[in-house]
Short mmCIF file of C-alpha atoms in Angstrom, two decimals:
data_model
loop_
_atom_site.label_atom_id
_atom_site.label_comp_id
_atom_site.label_asym_id
_atom_site.label_seq_id
_atom_site.Cartn_x
_atom_site.Cartn_y
_atom_site.Cartn_z
CA UNK A 1 -0.30 0.06 0.00
CA UNK A 2 1.29 3.83 -1.14
CA UNK A 3 2.02 5.66 2.05
CA UNK A 4 -0.68 8.05 2.80
CA UNK A 5 -0.63 11.53 3.94
CA UNK A 6 -0.33 11.97 7.68
CA UNK A 7 -3.09 14.21 9.53
CA UNK A 8 -1.89 17.95 10.32
CA UNK A 9 -4.07 19.66 13.08
CA UNK A 10 -3.74 22.73 10.88
CA UNK A 11 -6.81 21.18 8.68
CA UNK A 12 -8.91 21.46 11.59
CA UNK A 13 -7.85 25.40 12.69
CA UNK A 14 -10.87 27.91 12.39
CA UNK A 15 -10.35 31.79 12.38
CA UNK A 16 -11.27 33.97 14.87
CA UNK A 17 -14.04 35.22 12.42
CA UNK A 18 -15.49 31.51 12.02
CA UNK A 19 -15.06 30.80 15.82
CA UNK A 20 -17.36 34.05 16.24
CA UNK A 21 -19.72 32.74 13.66
CA UNK A 22 -19.92 29.61 15.75
CA UNK A 23 -20.91 31.02 18.93
CA UNK A 24 -23.86 32.48 17.09
CA UNK A 25 -24.81 29.32 15.66
CA UNK A 26 -24.61 27.41 18.72
CA UNK A 27 -27.18 29.93 20.56
CA UNK A 28 -29.36 29.24 17.58
CA UNK A 29 -28.71 25.26 17.96
CA UNK A 30 -29.98 25.66 21.62
CA UNK A 31 -32.83 27.85 20.71
CA UNK A 32 -34.21 25.58 18.19
CA UNK A 33 -33.94 22.43 20.44
CA UNK A 34 -35.73 24.72 23.30
CA UNK A 35 -38.58 24.91 20.67
CA UNK A 36 -38.19 21.91 18.42
CA UNK A 37 -41.41 20.05 20.38
CA UNK A 38 -43.87 22.87 18.80
CA UNK A 39 -42.03 22.90 15.78
CA UNK A 40 -41.92 19.28 15.09
CA UNK A 41 -45.15 16.88 15.37
CA UNK A 42 -43.75 15.28 18.74
CA UNK A 43 -43.75 16.04 22.61
CA UNK A 44 -40.25 16.05 23.59
CA UNK A 45 -37.00 18.03 22.52
CA UNK A 46 -35.42 16.77 19.11
CA UNK A 47 -32.00 16.98 17.66
CA UNK A 48 -31.46 19.95 15.31
CA UNK A 49 -30.76 18.19 12.42
CA UNK A 50 -31.59 14.19 11.50
CA UNK A 51 -34.46 14.82 14.10
CA UNK A 52 -36.58 11.81 12.87
CA UNK A 53 -35.57 8.74 13.64
CA UNK A 54 -36.91 5.70 11.81
CA UNK A 55 -35.22 2.73 13.78
CA UNK A 56 -32.25 1.99 15.69
CA UNK A 57 -30.60 -1.41 15.76
CA UNK A 58 -27.94 -3.71 16.99
CA UNK A 59 -25.51 -5.12 14.39
CA UNK A 60 -22.10 -6.34 14.13
CA UNK A 61 -18.90 -5.26 12.31
CA UNK A 62 -16.59 -8.24 11.06
CA UNK A 63 -13.28 -7.17 9.68
CA UNK A 64 -12.18 -8.39 6.68
CA UNK A 65 -9.43 -11.34 6.78
CA UNK A 66 -7.38 -9.98 4.11
CA UNK A 67 -7.12 -6.45 5.36
CA UNK A 68 -3.38 -4.94 4.67
CA UNK A 69 -1.31 -5.61 8.01
CA UNK A 70 -0.33 -2.06 8.73
CA UNK A 71 -4.07 -1.55 9.49
CA UNK A 72 -4.20 -4.48 12.04
CA UNK A 73 -3.51 -2.63 14.91
CA UNK A 74 -6.74 -0.59 14.62
CA UNK A 75 -8.93 -3.71 14.61
CA UNK A 76 -7.42 -5.60 17.16
CA UNK A 77 -10.75 -7.82 17.25
CA UNK A 78 -12.29 -10.09 14.50
CA UNK A 79 -15.82 -8.17 15.41
CA UNK A 80 -17.00 -5.26 17.02
CA UNK A 81 -20.55 -4.73 18.37
CA UNK A 82 -22.37 -1.60 16.69
CA UNK A 83 -25.67 0.40 17.68
CA UNK A 84 -27.31 1.91 14.43
CA UNK A 85 -29.65 4.76 14.00
CA UNK A 86 -31.68 5.33 10.73
CA UNK A 87 -32.72 9.16 10.47
CA UNK A 88 -33.86 11.76 7.80
CA UNK A 89 -32.24 14.63 7.62
CA UNK A 90 -34.60 16.98 8.04
CA UNK A 91 -34.35 19.23 11.05
CA UNK A 92 -38.43 19.49 11.53
CA UNK A 93 -40.41 15.73 12.04
CA UNK A 94 -43.29 15.53 9.78
CA UNK A 95 -45.99 12.59 10.61
CA UNK A 96 -47.68 13.41 7.41
CA UNK A 97 -46.77 13.24 3.62
CA UNK A 98 -43.69 12.23 2.29
CA UNK A 99 -39.89 12.60 3.81
CA UNK A 100 -37.35 14.31 1.49
CA UNK A 101 -34.74 11.47 0.40
CA UNK A 102 -32.24 12.41 2.70
CA UNK A 103 -31.12 9.58 4.81
CA UNK A 104 -28.40 9.13 7.57
CA UNK A 105 -27.19 5.58 8.95
CA UNK A 106 -25.21 6.45 12.26
CA UNK A 107 -22.82 3.80 13.37
CA UNK A 108 -21.68 3.34 16.85
CA UNK A 109 -18.66 1.14 16.93
CA UNK A 110 -18.22 -0.69 20.72
CA UNK A 111 -15.62 -2.64 22.29
CA UNK A 112 -16.33 -6.03 23.93
CA UNK A 113 -17.26 -4.54 27.19
CA UNK A 114 -19.66 -2.01 25.64
CA UNK A 115 -17.10 1.22 25.67
CA UNK A 116 -17.22 3.38 22.80
CA UNK A 117 -14.54 3.36 20.12
CA UNK A 118 -15.90 5.71 17.42
CA UNK A 119 -19.07 7.02 16.00
CA UNK A 120 -19.93 7.81 12.71
CA UNK A 121 -22.50 9.51 11.08
CA UNK A 122 -22.60 8.64 7.74
CA UNK A 123 -25.48 9.97 5.13
CA UNK A 124 -26.66 8.92 1.36
CA UNK A 125 -25.30 11.89 -0.31
CA UNK A 126 -21.38 11.94 -0.43
CA UNK A 127 -21.03 15.89 -1.05
CA UNK A 128 -21.23 19.21 1.12
CA UNK A 129 -22.93 22.26 -0.60
CA UNK A 130 -20.26 24.63 0.59
CA UNK A 131 -16.46 24.64 1.19
CA UNK A 132 -16.92 28.15 3.34
CA UNK A 133 -17.18 27.52 7.00
CA UNK A 134 -18.37 30.88 7.48
CA UNK A 135 -20.98 30.86 4.60
CA UNK A 136 -21.97 27.51 6.18
CA UNK A 137 -22.47 28.67 9.76
CA UNK A 138 -24.37 31.93 8.66
CA UNK A 139 -26.72 29.65 6.25
CA UNK A 140 -27.14 26.93 9.50
CA UNK A 141 -27.96 29.89 11.47
CA UNK A 142 -30.55 31.24 9.43
CA UNK A 143 -32.17 28.10 9.15
CA UNK A 144 -32.76 27.47 12.72
CA UNK A 145 -34.08 31.26 12.85
CA UNK A 146 -36.35 30.43 9.98
CA UNK A 147 -37.74 27.46 12.03
CA UNK A 148 -38.14 29.47 15.02
CA UNK A 149 -39.28 32.72 13.68
CA UNK A 150 -41.14 31.79 10.41
CA UNK A 151 -41.44 34.61 7.69
CA UNK A 152 -39.71 37.79 9.50
CA UNK A 153 -36.31 35.50 8.91
CA UNK A 154 -37.22 34.33 5.72
CA UNK A 155 -35.30 37.43 3.60
CA UNK A 156 -32.28 36.17 5.69
CA UNK A 157 -32.35 32.61 4.95
CA UNK A 158 -32.75 33.44 0.84
CA UNK A 159 -29.66 35.84 1.28
CA UNK A 160 -27.47 33.03 2.69
CA UNK A 161 -28.73 30.47 0.68
CA UNK A 162 -27.79 32.35 -2.74
CA UNK A 163 -24.55 32.61 -1.39
CA UNK A 164 -23.85 28.87 -1.10
CA UNK A 165 -25.37 28.46 -4.87
CA UNK A 166 -22.04 28.75 -6.84
CA UNK A 167 -20.34 26.00 -4.45
CA UNK A 168 -22.66 23.49 -5.92
CA UNK A 169 -21.79 23.89 -9.47
CA UNK A 170 -19.29 21.17 -9.62
CA UNK A 171 -19.47 18.01 -11.80
CA UNK A 172 -19.17 16.00 -8.77
CA UNK A 173 -22.12 17.59 -7.11
CA UNK A 174 -24.52 17.73 -10.04
CA UNK A 175 -23.77 14.19 -10.93
CA UNK A 176 -24.77 13.03 -7.51
CA UNK A 177 -27.86 15.47 -7.06
CA UNK A 178 -29.30 13.70 -10.51
CA UNK A 179 -28.18 10.14 -8.63
CA UNK A 180 -30.06 10.83 -5.79
CA UNK A 181 -33.36 12.07 -7.92
CA UNK A 182 -33.21 9.11 -9.56
CA UNK A 183 -33.36 7.21 -6.55
CA UNK A 184 -35.73 9.28 -4.52
CA UNK A 185 -38.48 6.65 -4.24
CA UNK A 186 -35.93 3.89 -3.37
CA UNK A 187 -35.78 2.11 -0.04
CA UNK A 188 -33.36 3.58 2.96
CA UNK A 189 -31.41 0.61 3.39
CA UNK A 190 -30.77 0.14 -0.63
CA UNK A 191 -28.61 3.20 -0.67
CA UNK A 192 -24.81 3.43 -0.08
CA UNK A 193 -23.77 5.88 2.63
CA UNK A 194 -20.62 8.02 3.03
CA UNK A 195 -18.77 10.03 5.60
CA UNK A 196 -18.87 12.88 3.58
CA UNK A 197 -15.63 14.36 5.23
CA UNK A 198 -12.54 12.81 6.10
CA UNK A 199 -11.61 10.79 9.48
CA UNK A 200 -8.27 9.87 10.94
CA UNK A 201 -7.24 6.44 11.13
CA UNK A 202 -4.33 6.67 13.28
CA UNK A 203 -1.98 8.99 11.55
CA UNK A 204 -3.58 8.91 8.32
CA UNK A 205 -6.85 10.57 6.85
CA UNK A 206 -9.34 8.31 5.19
CA UNK A 207 -13.30 8.66 3.92
CA UNK A 208 -15.72 5.84 4.61
CA UNK A 209 -18.49 3.97 2.55
CA UNK A 210 -20.94 1.72 3.12
CA UNK A 211 -22.57 -0.30 -0.02
CA UNK A 212 -25.31 -2.94 0.71
CA UNK A 213 -25.42 -6.23 -0.47
CA UNK A 214 -28.42 -7.13 -2.27
CA UNK A 215 -31.42 -4.78 -0.81
CA UNK A 216 -34.51 -4.56 -2.85
CA UNK A 217 -34.75 -0.93 -3.78
CA UNK A 218 -38.50 -1.45 -4.23
CA UNK A 219 -39.08 -2.98 -0.32
CA UNK A 220 -41.99 -1.44 1.30
CA UNK A 221 -42.62 1.28 -1.32
CA UNK A 222 -46.47 1.12 -0.14
CA UNK A 223 -45.50 1.79 3.03
CA UNK A 224 -44.52 4.55 5.19
CA UNK A 225 -40.42 4.72 5.70
CA UNK A 226 -40.75 4.22 9.16
CA UNK A 227 -43.07 1.21 8.55
CA UNK A 228 -41.08 -0.37 6.05
CA UNK A 229 -37.61 0.10 8.04
CA UNK A 230 -39.40 -1.74 10.87
CA UNK A 231 -40.76 -4.28 8.78
CA UNK A 232 -37.28 -4.87 7.14
CA UNK A 233 -35.45 -5.13 10.43
CA UNK A 234 -37.98 -7.65 11.53
CA UNK A 235 -37.80 -10.28 8.76
CA UNK A 236 -34.52 -9.58 6.90
CA UNK A 237 -30.55 -9.66 7.51
CA UNK A 238 -28.58 -6.93 6.39
CA UNK A 239 -25.30 -6.69 5.14
CA UNK A 240 -23.29 -4.00 3.65
CA UNK A 241 -19.46 -3.80 2.53
CA UNK A 242 -17.35 -0.97 4.66
CA UNK A 243 -14.95 0.35 2.46
CA UNK A 244 -12.39 3.13 2.93
CA UNK A 245 -10.20 5.74 0.70
CA UNK A 246 -7.09 6.97 1.89
CA UNK A 247 -5.67 11.05 1.22
CA UNK A 248 -2.57 10.59 -0.65
CA UNK A 249 -2.40 14.24 -2.19
CA UNK A 250 -4.59 17.04 -1.23
CA UNK A 251 -4.90 17.84 -5.08
CA UNK A 252 -6.86 14.45 -5.42
CA UNK A 253 -8.23 13.83 -2.06
CA UNK A 254 -9.03 17.25 -0.92
CA UNK A 255 -9.85 17.32 3.09
CA UNK A 256 -11.59 20.53 3.00
CA UNK A 257 -12.96 20.57 -0.29
CA UNK A 258 -16.35 18.97 0.54
CA UNK A 259 -18.15 19.60 -2.36
CA UNK A 260 -15.85 17.26 -4.84
CA UNK A 261 -15.14 13.78 -4.44
CA UNK A 262 -12.08 12.12 -3.86
CA UNK A 263 -10.20 10.54 -7.01
CA UNK A 264 -7.15 8.45 -7.85
CA UNK A 265 -7.74 6.70 -4.53
CA UNK A 266 -8.73 3.20 -4.71
CA UNK A 267 -11.65 1.78 -2.37
CA UNK A 268 -10.12 -0.91 0.13
CA UNK A 269 -12.78 -3.22 1.97
CA UNK A 270 -12.18 -3.43 5.64
CA UNK A 271 -15.05 -5.32 6.84
CA UNK A 272 -18.82 -5.79 6.54
CA UNK A 273 -21.90 -4.17 8.83
CA UNK A 274 -24.48 -6.78 9.46
CA UNK A 275 -27.71 -7.02 11.31
CA UNK A 276 -29.90 -10.11 12.06
CA UNK A 277 -33.57 -10.40 11.88
CA UNK A 278 -34.92 -9.31 15.05
CA UNK A 279 -32.13 -6.93 16.03
CA UNK A 280 -34.65 -3.98 15.68
CA UNK A 281 -34.44 -2.14 19.38
CA UNK A 282 -37.56 -1.05 21.12
CA UNK A 283 -38.84 2.21 19.77
CA UNK A 284 -40.57 3.05 22.93
CA UNK A 285 -37.38 3.09 24.98
CA UNK A 286 -36.34 6.78 25.34
CA UNK A 287 -32.94 6.14 25.79
CA UNK A 288 -32.32 5.11 22.06
CA UNK A 289 -33.63 8.59 21.15
CA UNK A 290 -31.03 10.17 23.46
CA UNK A 291 -28.35 8.28 21.67
CA UNK A 292 -25.33 10.37 20.91
CA UNK A 293 -23.46 9.98 17.82
CA UNK A 294 -20.77 12.55 18.25
CA UNK A 295 -17.52 11.56 16.07
CA UNK A 296 -15.59 13.92 18.59
CA UNK A 297 -16.64 11.40 21.34
CA UNK A 298 -14.69 8.77 19.38
CA UNK A 299 -10.88 7.64 20.28
CA UNK A 300 -8.66 10.19 19.13
CA UNK A 301 -7.17 8.23 16.16
CA UNK A 302 -10.65 7.79 14.76
CA UNK A 303 -11.65 11.31 15.01
CA UNK A 304 -13.04 13.57 11.94
CA UNK A 305 -10.64 15.82 10.25
CA UNK A 306 -11.38 19.42 8.33
CA UNK A 307 -12.72 22.95 9.20
CA UNK A 308 -16.70 22.04 8.58
CA UNK A 309 -16.06 18.67 10.38
CA UNK A 310 -14.73 20.62 13.46
CA UNK A 311 -17.88 22.52 13.73
CA UNK A 312 -19.71 19.06 14.58
CA UNK A 313 -18.12 18.78 18.15
CA UNK A 314 -19.67 21.88 19.43
CA UNK A 315 -22.87 21.62 17.48
CA UNK A 316 -23.48 18.21 18.89
CA UNK A 317 -22.70 19.17 22.33
CA UNK A 318 -25.08 22.24 22.38
CA UNK A 319 -27.62 20.12 21.04
CA UNK A 320 -27.52 16.94 23.33
CA UNK A 321 -27.13 19.26 26.37
CA UNK A 322 -30.18 21.07 25.61
CA UNK A 323 -32.45 18.04 24.65
CA UNK A 324 -31.40 16.30 27.97
CA UNK A 325 -32.24 19.70 29.78
CA UNK A 326 -35.62 20.09 27.94
CA UNK A 327 -36.82 16.38 27.96
CA UNK A 328 -36.10 16.13 31.76
CA UNK A 329 -38.28 19.06 32.37
CA UNK A 330 -40.92 17.91 30.18
CA UNK A 331 -40.83 14.42 31.16
CA UNK A 332 -38.04 13.55 33.83
CA UNK A 333 -35.88 11.72 31.38
CA UNK A 334 -32.16 11.95 32.28
#
C-alpha cells in the first residue's frame, strides 16, 4: 500500500471570525432545540438535524481477513458490536406527507465491554454544498432562525442560500444530485452511505463508504418509510461492505473541499456491517432517542478531520445538552 498523507491539526483550525460565527450558531441551535417540540409533531425535544428516527438496531462489524497488515493495529478483534440509527436529515419531524430522500446511517462502534470506540454519522449523499465555513455557519444560523421565527427570517435565509449556490456547480455535485433524484423513491437501506468529510485512521486520513449487499430498492414501497424499516429489520438480515479511501495528495483527495469527490484513491474493503432479523431496538425506549453519535466522542485516532467537520463537535454538544435539559423538564428523562 502506498504511504498516505499524515494528519495535521492545521486541517482543523478555525479563524477568529469563524469561531465568532460558531458561537452565534450554537445559540440558535439551543434556541431551536428548546422549541423543537412545538416545531415538530412530537412531545419531546429533538435533534436540530436528522431529527426523525426511523429505527435503531444492534449490529456487528466483521473485519475482513485480508486487510493490509499495517491496518491490523486499529482492528484488534475479529468483530465489534454496533448500535445503528437510521434517520431523516430534516430538522423538523413530519408525521404526514412524504419525507425528503435525505437519510442518515449513524454507527456506534463498541468494544467487548460496551465501551465506545467510534461514532460515524454517515449519509446517503457524499458531498457537502459549500467549502466555506463562514457561509455554512451563516446559512445554518439562518435556517435555525427561520424555523423559530418563520417568515420574519425568510429574507436572511434566502440571502445566505444564494451565497452557497456557486459551490454546488461542480461536476461531482451535479452528478450526485441527479443520482439521488433518480433514486428518490428507493428504500432507505438500498442506498450507499458516506462519511462526506475525512476521518483519522491513526496518523492517516480516510473517507468511509458503506455499500449494501442485495437490498431490494422497492422494499416497502407502499408503506411509510418508518414502517418499512421496521418490517425489514423484523424479517430480514442486512449486510453492507465497509470501504475506505486514503488521502495521498490534497490535490486529488482534498480534506477541506467537501463539494468534490476524491479521485485516484482506490476503495479498500475493510469489513462488513451485518444485522440479523429481530435486531431492532424498542422504539418506545426513550434512551434510544437520547443516543449520541458525536464523532468527536470517538477515540482520538478515529476522529473527524477538517474545518467543517470541526464544527460538529460544538454543535453536537449544544444539541445534546439542550435536549437532555428540556426532556428532563418535560418528562423527567435523564
